[in-house]
Coordinates of C-alpha atoms and ligand atoms in Angstrom, one line a residue:
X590 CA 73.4 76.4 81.2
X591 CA 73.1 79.0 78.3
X592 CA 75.6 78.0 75.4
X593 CA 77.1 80.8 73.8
X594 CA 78.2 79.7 69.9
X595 CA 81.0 82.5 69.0
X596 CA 81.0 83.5 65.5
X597 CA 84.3 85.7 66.1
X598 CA 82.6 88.8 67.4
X599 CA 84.9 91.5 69.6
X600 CA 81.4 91.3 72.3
X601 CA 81.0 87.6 72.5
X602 CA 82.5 87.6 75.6
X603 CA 80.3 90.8 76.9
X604 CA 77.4 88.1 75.9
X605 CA 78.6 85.8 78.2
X606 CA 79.6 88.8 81.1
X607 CA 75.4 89.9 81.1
X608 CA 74.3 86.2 81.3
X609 CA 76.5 85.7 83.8
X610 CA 75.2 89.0 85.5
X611 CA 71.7 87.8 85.5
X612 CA 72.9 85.1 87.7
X613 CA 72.7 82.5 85.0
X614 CA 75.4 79.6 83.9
X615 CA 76.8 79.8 80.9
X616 CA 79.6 79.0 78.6
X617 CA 80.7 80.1 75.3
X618 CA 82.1 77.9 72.7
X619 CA 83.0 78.3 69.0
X620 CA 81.2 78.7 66.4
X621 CA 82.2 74.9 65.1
X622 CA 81.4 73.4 67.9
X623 CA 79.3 70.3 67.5
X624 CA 76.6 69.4 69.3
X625 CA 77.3 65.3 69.6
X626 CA 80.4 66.4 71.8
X627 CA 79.1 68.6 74.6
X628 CA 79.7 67.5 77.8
X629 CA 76.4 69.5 79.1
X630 CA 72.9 70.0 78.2
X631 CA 71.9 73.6 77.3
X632 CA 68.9 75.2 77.8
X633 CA 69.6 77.5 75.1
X634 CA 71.5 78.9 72.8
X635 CA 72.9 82.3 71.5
X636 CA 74.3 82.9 68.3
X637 CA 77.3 86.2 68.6
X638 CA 77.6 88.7 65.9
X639 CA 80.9 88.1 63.6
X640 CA 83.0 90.1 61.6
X641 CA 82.0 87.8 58.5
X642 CA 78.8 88.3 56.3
X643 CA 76.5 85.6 56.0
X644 CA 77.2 86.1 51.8
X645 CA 81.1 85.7 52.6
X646 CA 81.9 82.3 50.4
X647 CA 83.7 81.0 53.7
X648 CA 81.3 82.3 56.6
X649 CA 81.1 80.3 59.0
X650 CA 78.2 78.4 59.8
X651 CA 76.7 76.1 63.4
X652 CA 75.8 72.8 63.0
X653 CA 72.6 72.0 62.3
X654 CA 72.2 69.9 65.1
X655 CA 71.4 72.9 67.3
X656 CA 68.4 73.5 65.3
X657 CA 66.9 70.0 66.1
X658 CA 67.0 70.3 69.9
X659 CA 64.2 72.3 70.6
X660 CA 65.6 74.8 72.8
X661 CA 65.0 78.5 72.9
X662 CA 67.8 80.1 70.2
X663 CA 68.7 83.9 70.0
X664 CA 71.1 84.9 67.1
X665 CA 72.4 88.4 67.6
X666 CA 73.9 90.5 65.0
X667 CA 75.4 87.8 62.4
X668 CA 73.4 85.3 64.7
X669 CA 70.2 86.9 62.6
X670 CA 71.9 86.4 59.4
X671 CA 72.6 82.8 60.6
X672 CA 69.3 82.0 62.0
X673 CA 67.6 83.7 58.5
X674 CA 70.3 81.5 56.5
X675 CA 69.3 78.8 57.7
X676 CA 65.5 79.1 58.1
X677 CA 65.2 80.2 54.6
X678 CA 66.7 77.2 53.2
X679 CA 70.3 78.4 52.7
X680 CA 69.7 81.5 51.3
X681 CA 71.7 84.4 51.4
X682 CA 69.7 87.6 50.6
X683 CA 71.2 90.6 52.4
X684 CA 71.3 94.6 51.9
X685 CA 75.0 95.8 51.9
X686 CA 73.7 98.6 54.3
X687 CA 76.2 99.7 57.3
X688 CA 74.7 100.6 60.2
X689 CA 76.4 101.6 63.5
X690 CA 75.9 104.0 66.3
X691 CA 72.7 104.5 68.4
X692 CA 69.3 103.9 67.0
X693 CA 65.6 103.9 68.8
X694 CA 64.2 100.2 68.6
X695 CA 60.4 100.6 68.2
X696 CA 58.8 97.3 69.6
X697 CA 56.0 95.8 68.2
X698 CA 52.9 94.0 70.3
X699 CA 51.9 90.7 69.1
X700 CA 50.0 89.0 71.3
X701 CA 48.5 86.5 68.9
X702 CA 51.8 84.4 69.4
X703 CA 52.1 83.6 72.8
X704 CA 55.9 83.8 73.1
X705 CA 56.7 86.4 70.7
X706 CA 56.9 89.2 73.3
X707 CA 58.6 87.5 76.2
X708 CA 62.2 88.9 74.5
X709 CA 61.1 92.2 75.3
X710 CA 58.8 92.2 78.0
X711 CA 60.1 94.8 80.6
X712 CA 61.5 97.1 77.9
X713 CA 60.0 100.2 77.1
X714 CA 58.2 100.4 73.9
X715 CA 60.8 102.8 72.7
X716 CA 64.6 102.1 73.3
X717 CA 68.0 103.4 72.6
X718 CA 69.9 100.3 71.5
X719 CA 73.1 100.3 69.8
X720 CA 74.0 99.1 65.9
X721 CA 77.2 98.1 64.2
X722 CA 76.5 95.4 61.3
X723 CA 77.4 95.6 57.5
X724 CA 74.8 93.9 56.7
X725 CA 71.1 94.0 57.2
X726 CA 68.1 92.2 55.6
X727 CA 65.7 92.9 52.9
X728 CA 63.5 89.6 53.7
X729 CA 62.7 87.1 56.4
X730 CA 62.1 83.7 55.7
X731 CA 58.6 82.2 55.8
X732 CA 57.1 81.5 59.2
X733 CA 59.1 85.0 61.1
X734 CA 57.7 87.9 62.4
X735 CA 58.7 91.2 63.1
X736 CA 58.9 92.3 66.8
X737 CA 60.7 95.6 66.7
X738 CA 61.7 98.0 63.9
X739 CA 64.5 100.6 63.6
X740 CA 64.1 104.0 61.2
X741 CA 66.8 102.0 58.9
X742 CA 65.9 98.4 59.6
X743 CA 62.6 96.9 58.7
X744 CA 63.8 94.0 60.7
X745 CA 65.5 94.4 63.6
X746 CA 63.8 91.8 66.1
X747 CA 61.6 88.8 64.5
X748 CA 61.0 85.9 66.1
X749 CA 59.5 82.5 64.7
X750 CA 56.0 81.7 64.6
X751 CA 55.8 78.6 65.7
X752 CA 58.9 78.1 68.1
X753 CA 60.8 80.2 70.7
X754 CA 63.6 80.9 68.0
X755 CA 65.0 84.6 68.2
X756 CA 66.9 86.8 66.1
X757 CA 68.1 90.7 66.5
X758 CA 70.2 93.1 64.9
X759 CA 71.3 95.4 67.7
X760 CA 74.0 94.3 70.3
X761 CA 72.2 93.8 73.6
X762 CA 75.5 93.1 75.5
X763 CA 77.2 96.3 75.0
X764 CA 76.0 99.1 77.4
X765 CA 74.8 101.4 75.0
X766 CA 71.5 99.2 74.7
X767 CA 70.2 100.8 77.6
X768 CA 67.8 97.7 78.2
X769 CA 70.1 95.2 76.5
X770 CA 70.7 93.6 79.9
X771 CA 66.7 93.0 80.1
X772 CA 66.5 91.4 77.1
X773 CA 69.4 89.4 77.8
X774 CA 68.1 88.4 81.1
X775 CA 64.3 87.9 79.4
X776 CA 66.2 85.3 77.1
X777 CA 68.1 83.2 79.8
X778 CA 65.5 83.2 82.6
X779 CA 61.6 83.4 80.7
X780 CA 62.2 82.2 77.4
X781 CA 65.3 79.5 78.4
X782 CA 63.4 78.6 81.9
X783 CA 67.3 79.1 83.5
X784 CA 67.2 79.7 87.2
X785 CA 69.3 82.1 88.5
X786 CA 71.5 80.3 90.6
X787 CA 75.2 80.9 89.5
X788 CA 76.3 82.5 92.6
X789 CA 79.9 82.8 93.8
X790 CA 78.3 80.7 97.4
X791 CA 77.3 77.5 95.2
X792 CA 80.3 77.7 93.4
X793 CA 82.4 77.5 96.4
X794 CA 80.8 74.1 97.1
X795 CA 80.4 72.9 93.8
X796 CA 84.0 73.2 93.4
X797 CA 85.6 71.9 96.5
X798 CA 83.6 68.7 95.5
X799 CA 84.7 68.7 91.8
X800 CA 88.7 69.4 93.2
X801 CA 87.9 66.2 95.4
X802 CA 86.7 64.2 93.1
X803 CA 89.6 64.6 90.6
X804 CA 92.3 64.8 92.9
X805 CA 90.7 61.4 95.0
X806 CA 91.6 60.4 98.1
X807 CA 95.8 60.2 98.1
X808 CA 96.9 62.2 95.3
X809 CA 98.4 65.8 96.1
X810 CA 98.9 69.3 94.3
X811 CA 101.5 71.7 93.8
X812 CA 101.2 75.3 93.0
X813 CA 103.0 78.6 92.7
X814 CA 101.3 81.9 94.7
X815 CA 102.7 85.0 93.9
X816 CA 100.4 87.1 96.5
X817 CA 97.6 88.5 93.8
X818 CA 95.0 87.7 94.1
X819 CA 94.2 84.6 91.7
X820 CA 96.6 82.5 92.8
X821 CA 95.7 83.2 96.8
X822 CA 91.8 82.5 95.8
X823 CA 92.8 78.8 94.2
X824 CA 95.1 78.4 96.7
X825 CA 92.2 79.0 99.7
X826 CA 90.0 76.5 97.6
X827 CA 92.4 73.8 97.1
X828 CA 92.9 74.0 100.6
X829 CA 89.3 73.9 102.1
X830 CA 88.9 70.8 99.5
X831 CA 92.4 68.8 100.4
X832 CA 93.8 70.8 102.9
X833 CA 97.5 70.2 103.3
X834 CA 97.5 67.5 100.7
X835 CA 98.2 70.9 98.6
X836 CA 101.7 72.8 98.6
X837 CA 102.0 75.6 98.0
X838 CA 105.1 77.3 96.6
X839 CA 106.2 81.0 96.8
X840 CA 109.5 81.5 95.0
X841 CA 111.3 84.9 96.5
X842 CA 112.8 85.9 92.5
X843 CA 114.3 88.9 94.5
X844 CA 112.5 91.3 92.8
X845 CA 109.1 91.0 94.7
X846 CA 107.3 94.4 96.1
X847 CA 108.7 95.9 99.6
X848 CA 108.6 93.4 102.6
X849 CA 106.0 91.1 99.8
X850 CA 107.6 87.7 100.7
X851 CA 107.0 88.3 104.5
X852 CA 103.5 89.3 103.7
X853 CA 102.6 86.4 101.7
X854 CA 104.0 84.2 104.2
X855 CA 101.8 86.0 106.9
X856 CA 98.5 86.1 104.8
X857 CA 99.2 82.4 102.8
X858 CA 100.4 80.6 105.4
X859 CA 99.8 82.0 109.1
X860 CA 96.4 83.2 108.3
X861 CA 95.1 81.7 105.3
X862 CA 96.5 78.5 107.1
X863 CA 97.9 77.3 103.9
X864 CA 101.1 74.5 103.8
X865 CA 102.8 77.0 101.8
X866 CA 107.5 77.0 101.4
X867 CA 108.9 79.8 100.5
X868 CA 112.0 79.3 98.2
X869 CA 114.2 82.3 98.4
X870 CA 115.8 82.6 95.3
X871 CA 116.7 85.9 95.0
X872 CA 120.5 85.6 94.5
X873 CA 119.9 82.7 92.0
X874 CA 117.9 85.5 89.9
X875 CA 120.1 88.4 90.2
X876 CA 123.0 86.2 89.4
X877 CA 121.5 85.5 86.5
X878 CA 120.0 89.1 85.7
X879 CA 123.3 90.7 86.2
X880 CA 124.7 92.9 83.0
X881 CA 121.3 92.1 81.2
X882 CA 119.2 95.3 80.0
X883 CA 117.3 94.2 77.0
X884 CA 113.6 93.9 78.6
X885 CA 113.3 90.5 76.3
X886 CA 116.1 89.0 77.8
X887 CA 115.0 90.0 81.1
X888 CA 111.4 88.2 81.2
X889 CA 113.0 85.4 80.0
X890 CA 115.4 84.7 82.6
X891 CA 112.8 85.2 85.3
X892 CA 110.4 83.2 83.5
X893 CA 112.8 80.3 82.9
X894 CA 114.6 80.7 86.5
X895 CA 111.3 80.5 87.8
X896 CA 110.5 77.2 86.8
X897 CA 113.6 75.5 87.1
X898 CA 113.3 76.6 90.6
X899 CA 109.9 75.5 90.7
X900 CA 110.5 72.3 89.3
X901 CA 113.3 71.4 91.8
X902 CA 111.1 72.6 95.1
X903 CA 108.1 70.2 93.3
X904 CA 110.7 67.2 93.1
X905 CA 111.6 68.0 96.8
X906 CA 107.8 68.0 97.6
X907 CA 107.6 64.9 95.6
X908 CA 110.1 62.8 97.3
X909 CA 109.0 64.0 100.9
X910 CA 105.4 62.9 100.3
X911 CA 106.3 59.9 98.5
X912 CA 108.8 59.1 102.4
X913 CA 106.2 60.2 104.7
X914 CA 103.6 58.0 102.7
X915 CA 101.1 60.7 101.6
X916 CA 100.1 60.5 98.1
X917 CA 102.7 62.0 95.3
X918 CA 102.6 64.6 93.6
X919 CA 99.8 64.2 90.6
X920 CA 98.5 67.8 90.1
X921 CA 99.8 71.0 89.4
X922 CA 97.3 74.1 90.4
X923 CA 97.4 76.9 87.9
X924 CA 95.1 80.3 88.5
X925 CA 93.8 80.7 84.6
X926 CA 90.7 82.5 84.5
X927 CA 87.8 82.6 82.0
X928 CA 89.5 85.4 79.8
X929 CA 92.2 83.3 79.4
X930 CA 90.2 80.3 78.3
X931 CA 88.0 82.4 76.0
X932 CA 91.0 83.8 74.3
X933 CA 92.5 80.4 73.9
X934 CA 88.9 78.8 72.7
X935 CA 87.0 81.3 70.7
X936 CA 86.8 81.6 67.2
X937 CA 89.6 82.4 64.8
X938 CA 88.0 82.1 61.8
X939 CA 87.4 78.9 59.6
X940 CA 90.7 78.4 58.4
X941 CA 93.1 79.9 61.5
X942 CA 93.5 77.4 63.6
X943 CA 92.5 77.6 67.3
X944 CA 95.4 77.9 70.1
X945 CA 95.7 74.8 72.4
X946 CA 93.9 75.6 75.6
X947 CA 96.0 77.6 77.9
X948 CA 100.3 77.5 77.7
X949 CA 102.0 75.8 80.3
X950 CA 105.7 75.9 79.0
X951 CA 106.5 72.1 79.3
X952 CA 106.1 73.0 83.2
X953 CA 106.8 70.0 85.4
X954 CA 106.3 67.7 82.1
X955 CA 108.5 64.9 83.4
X956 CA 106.1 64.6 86.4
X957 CA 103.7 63.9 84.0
X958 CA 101.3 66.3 86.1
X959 CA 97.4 66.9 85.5
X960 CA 96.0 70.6 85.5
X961 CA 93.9 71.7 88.0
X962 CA 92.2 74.9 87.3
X963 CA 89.4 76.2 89.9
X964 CA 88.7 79.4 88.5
X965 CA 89.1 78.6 84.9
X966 CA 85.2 79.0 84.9
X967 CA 85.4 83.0 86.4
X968 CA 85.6 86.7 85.8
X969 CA 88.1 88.7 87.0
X970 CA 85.2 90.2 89.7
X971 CA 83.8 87.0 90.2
X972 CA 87.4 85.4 91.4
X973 CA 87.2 88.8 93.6
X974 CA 83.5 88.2 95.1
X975 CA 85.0 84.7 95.7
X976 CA 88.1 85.8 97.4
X977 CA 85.4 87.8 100.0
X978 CA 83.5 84.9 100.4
X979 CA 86.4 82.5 101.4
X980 CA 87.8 85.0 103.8
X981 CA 90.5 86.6 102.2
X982 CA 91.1 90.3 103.1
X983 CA 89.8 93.3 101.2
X984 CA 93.6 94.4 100.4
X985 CA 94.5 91.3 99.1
X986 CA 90.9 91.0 96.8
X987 CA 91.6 94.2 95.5
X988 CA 95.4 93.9 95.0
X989 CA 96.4 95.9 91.7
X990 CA 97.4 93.2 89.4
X991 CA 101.6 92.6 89.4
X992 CA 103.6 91.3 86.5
X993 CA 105.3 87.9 86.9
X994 CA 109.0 89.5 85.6
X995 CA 108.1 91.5 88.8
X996 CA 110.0 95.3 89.4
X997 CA 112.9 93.6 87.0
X998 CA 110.7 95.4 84.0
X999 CA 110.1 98.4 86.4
X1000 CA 114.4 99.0 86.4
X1001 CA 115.2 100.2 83.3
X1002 CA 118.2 98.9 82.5
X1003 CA 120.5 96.7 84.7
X1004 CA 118.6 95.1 87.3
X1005 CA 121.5 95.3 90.3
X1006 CA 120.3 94.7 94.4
X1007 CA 120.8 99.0 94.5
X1008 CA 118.7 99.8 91.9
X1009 CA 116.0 96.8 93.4
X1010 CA 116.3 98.9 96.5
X1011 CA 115.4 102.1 94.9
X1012 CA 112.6 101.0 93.5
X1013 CA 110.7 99.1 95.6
X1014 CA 111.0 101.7 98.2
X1015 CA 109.9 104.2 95.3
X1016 CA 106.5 102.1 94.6
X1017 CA 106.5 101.5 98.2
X1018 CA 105.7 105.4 99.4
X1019 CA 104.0 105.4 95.6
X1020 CA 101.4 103.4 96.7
X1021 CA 101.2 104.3 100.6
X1022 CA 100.3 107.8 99.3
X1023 CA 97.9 106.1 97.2
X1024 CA 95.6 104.4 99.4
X1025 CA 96.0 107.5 102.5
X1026 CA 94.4 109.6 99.6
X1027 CA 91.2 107.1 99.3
X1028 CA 92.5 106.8 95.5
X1029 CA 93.5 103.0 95.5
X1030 CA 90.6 101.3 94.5
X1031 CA 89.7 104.0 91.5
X1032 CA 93.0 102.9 90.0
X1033 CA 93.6 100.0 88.3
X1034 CA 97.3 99.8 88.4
X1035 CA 99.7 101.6 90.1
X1036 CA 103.9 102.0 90.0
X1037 CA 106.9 103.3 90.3
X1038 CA 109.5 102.8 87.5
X1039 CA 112.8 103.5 87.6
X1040 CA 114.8 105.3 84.8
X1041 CA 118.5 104.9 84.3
X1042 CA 119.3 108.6 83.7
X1043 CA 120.5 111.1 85.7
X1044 CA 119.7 114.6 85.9
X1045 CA 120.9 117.8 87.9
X1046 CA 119.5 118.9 91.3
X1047 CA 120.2 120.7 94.4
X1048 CA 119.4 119.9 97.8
X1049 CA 120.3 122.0 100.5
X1050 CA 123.2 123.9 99.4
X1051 CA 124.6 120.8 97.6
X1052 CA 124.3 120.1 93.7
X1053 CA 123.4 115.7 93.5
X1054 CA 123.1 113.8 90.2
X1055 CA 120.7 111.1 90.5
X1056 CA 118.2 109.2 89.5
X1057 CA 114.6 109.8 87.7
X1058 CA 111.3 107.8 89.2
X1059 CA 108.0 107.9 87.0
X1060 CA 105.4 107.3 88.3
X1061 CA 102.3 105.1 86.5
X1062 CA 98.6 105.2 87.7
X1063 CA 95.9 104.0 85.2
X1064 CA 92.6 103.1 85.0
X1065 CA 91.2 100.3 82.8
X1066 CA 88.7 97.0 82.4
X1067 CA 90.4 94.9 80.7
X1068 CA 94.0 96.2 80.8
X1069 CA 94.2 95.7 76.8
X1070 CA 93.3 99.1 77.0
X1071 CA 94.1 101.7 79.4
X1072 CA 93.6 105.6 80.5
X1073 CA 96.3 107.1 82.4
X1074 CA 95.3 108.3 85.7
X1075 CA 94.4 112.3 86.4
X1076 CA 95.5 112.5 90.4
X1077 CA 94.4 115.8 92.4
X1078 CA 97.4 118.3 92.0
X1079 CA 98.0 117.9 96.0
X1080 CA 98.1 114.4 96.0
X1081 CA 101.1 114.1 93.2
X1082 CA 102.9 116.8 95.1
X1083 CA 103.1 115.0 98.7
X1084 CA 104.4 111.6 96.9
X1085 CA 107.0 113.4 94.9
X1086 CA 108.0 115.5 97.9
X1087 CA 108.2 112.1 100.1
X1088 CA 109.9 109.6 97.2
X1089 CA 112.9 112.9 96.7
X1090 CA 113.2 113.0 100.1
X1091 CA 113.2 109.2 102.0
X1092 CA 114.9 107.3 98.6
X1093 CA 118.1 107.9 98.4
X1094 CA 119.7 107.9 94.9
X1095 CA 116.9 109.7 93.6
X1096 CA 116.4 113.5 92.8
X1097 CA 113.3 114.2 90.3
X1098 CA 109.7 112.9 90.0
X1099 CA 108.2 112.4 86.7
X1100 CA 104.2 111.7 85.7
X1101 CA 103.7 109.3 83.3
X1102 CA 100.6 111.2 81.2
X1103 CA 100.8 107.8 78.2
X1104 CA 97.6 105.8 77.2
X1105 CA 97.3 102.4 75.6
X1106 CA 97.9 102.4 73.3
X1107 CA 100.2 103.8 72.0
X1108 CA 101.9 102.7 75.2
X1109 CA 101.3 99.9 77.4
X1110 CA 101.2 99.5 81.0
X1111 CA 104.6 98.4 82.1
X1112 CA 107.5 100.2 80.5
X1113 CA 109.1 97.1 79.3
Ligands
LIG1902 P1 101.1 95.9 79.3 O1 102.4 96.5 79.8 O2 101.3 94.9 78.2 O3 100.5 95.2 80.5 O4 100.2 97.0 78.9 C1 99.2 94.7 80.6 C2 99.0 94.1 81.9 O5 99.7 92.8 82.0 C3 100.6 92.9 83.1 N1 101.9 92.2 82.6 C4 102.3 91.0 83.0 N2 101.7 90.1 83.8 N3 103.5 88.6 83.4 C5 102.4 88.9 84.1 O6 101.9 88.1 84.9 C6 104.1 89.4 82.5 O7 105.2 89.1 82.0 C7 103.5 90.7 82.3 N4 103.8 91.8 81.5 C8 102.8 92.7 81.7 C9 100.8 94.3 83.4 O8 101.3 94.5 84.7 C10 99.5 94.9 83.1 O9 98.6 94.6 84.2

């Protein structure tokens, strides 16, 4: 395992992405982590870059502790001024000298030290990396050497004399360092001695035998599956490790995708062969969505609907396992992924305090139930290769992700079974048209929203007055920030001509042409 200490930069999770990549464990942490409490040895260390300067009066510094364990160490970006910091006895010596954008790294030879060129090896002499620092230095402590050179930094890779301690200015994790994944690589597998065997096959094992060991030999687990594809992955896992000691839930909040709930119940349960209810709620949930148009109000009522109905299925499960003398309930599955825990764990700054790992809303709390999280270790891609490996079908691994509020924030305005009708059959066609044209898996998120306006049109010889669909396609990597979609001409025309003319209630086809930002995805 690779630690990753994160000093607050906006690529210390690309770090971790590139490690991963080269096949290697690791895990990123922040900055204040101390040593004394890791539940792991690592094999190395990497310092991230930070939007502090080393000569801030509050930057953050690691604890010293990592400097006495005689692993490998690579500070990147701030991780240089760290490493300098502390190698040169505290000080803080730095030229206020911005730098961002491309620059050629010019790498030095120096074979006299016999690990000073492993970083590089690989890399051409000459490389395009990529620079965005505030600071840079004038001096190196004692007992550093230079190993590559920029035209505006004397010292943009130097490397201990005596131990495998690294430090570089550049940012080898964002793509614009050409070679940033070699170096990366050269770090975690020559210098750190890491094998490269984090793949998505061992991890299938590893975890099956971690579920069983926490969940034991009676205890069960209870989980909600929605269909995407994070929750059907956890759900497959928990199932190869306990089989039907876990129960599944899939709550029908009537505003589910087209035919969805009978889907689920085919891919979950008949296929999948997972012990999976379905609750079917729907009337409970438009009940309670009825006359209700602020898009606040709406994800509320779905998100507290759902887990009262939840919570009542669990207590059901509860009591049933409890009479037919299997184990009671003692777990509760939830589907968080890395991301999630890296923006609950990583560093806020010295003084901001960080967020309590991963919200659960008081769910279940009067069960008293542990957390189970498979895939709390995972990318988004690796809980994809995973879903391949377990069996799960390329539709549903590839699934455009699908809010938990559902179509209710696809209706604009009153959410009544009519306009639920409208448009799901909308997104339906909207999406049919989508994959016939090959286009599915270049877009990242697809939809049909429904507007509550009316406009003029004319259909055969009669004038109507309906409804306006917009349709949403765009493409992103980490859905914080998105492009919006550019379809072939032909392609928009057959889906506008098919949604006017099979929906009924609606008369005109709009094209949503909105990035985020300014916008965001969903249209409440
Ligand atoms: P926005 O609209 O904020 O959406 O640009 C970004 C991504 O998040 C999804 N989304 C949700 N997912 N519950 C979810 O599980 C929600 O309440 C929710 N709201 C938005 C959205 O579909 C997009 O992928």
């Amino acid at each position: 395992t690779i630690l990753i200490l994160d000093f607050g930069s906006q690529y210390s999770h690309l770090i971790t992405r590139r490690i991963r990549e080269a096949g290697v464990y690791c895990e990123l942490l922040p900055c204040t982590q101390k040593i004394k409490d890791l539940d792991f040895v690592p094999k190395g260390i990497i310092l991230s870059g930070s939007p502090y300067s080393i000569t801030d009066q509050d930057a953050p510094h690691v604890d010293p502790a990592i400097f006495e364990l005689n692993i490998p160490i690579l500070g990147i970006c701030y991780g240089l001024q760290e490493i300098c910091y502390v190698f040169g006895n505290n000080s803080t010596e730095l030229a206020r000298k911005s730098e961002y954008g491309f620059a050629k790294l010019e790498i030095n030879d120096l074979a006299e030290i016999p690990h000073a060129n492993a970083l590089f090896e690989s890399v051409e002499k000459s490389t395009q990396v990529w620079m965005s620092h505030g600071d840079h230095l004038d001096t190196i402590p004692e007992g550093f050497r230079v190993i590559a050179t920029t035209e505006s930094s004397a010292y943009a890779a130097i490397v201990s004399e005596t131990r495998p301690v690294y430090a570089i200015q550049f940012h080898p994790e964002v793509t614009h360092s050409i070679e940033g994944k070699t170096v990366l690589r050269n770090f975690a597998i020559n210098i750190c001695a890491c094998s490269a065997n984090w793949t998505m096959d061992s991890f299938i094992d590893k975890e099956i035998e971690r579920i069983r060991a926490i969940v034991g030999e009676t205890g069960s687990v209870v989980g909600a599956v929605s269909g995407g594809v994070d929750s059907t992955v956890a759900a497959v896992l928990m199932k190869r490790a306990i089989g039907d000691r876990f129960h599944a839930v899939l709550v029908d909040n009537g505003v589910m995708r087209l035919n969805e709930c009978e889907q689920v119940k085919e891919t979950l349960g008949s296929q999948l062969g997972i012990n999976l209810r379905v609750v079917d709620a729907s009337d409970i949930f438009l009940g309670k969505l009825k006359g209700v148009t602020d898009p606040e109000k709406k994800r509320k009522i779905i998100g507290n609907t759902f887990i009262e109905v939840f919570e009542t299925e669990s207590h059901k499960i509860d009591e049933e396992c409890k009479n037919s003398g299997a184990g009671k309930i003692e777990f509760l599955l939830q589907g968080t992924l890395y991301p999630d825990v890296i923006e609950s764990i990583s560093f806020k700054g010295p003084s901001a305090t960080i967020k309590s790992h991963h919200n659960v809303g008081g769910l279940l709390e009067d069960m008293r139930l542990n957390l189970i999280e498979p895939l709390r270790e995972l990318f988004k891609d690796e809980v994809r290769a995973l879903g391949t490996l377990l069996g799960i079908s390329d539709e549903l691994v590839w699934r455009h992700p699908f809010p938990g509020p559902g179509i209710a924030i696809r209706i604009l305005g009153e959410v009544t079974p009519d306009q639920v009708r409208i448009a799901r059959h909308a997104d339906y066609i909207y999406i049919e048209e989508i994959k016939k044209a090959g286009l599915y898996r270049k877009i990242s998120q697809a939809f049909a929203a429904l507007l509550p306006v009316r406009s003029v049109g004319v259909m055969g010889d009669m004038r109507t007055y309906e409804q306006v669909i917009a349709l949403r396609a765009v493409e992103t990597t980490d859905f914080m920030t998105a492009d919006w979609f550019e379809f072939p001409a032909s392609v928009l025309k057959r889906i506008s001509s098919r949604i006017i003319n099979e929906v009924e209630g609606v008369n005109r086809i709009v094209y949503d042409v909105s990035s985020k930002p300014p916008s965001t995805i969903e249209w409440e």
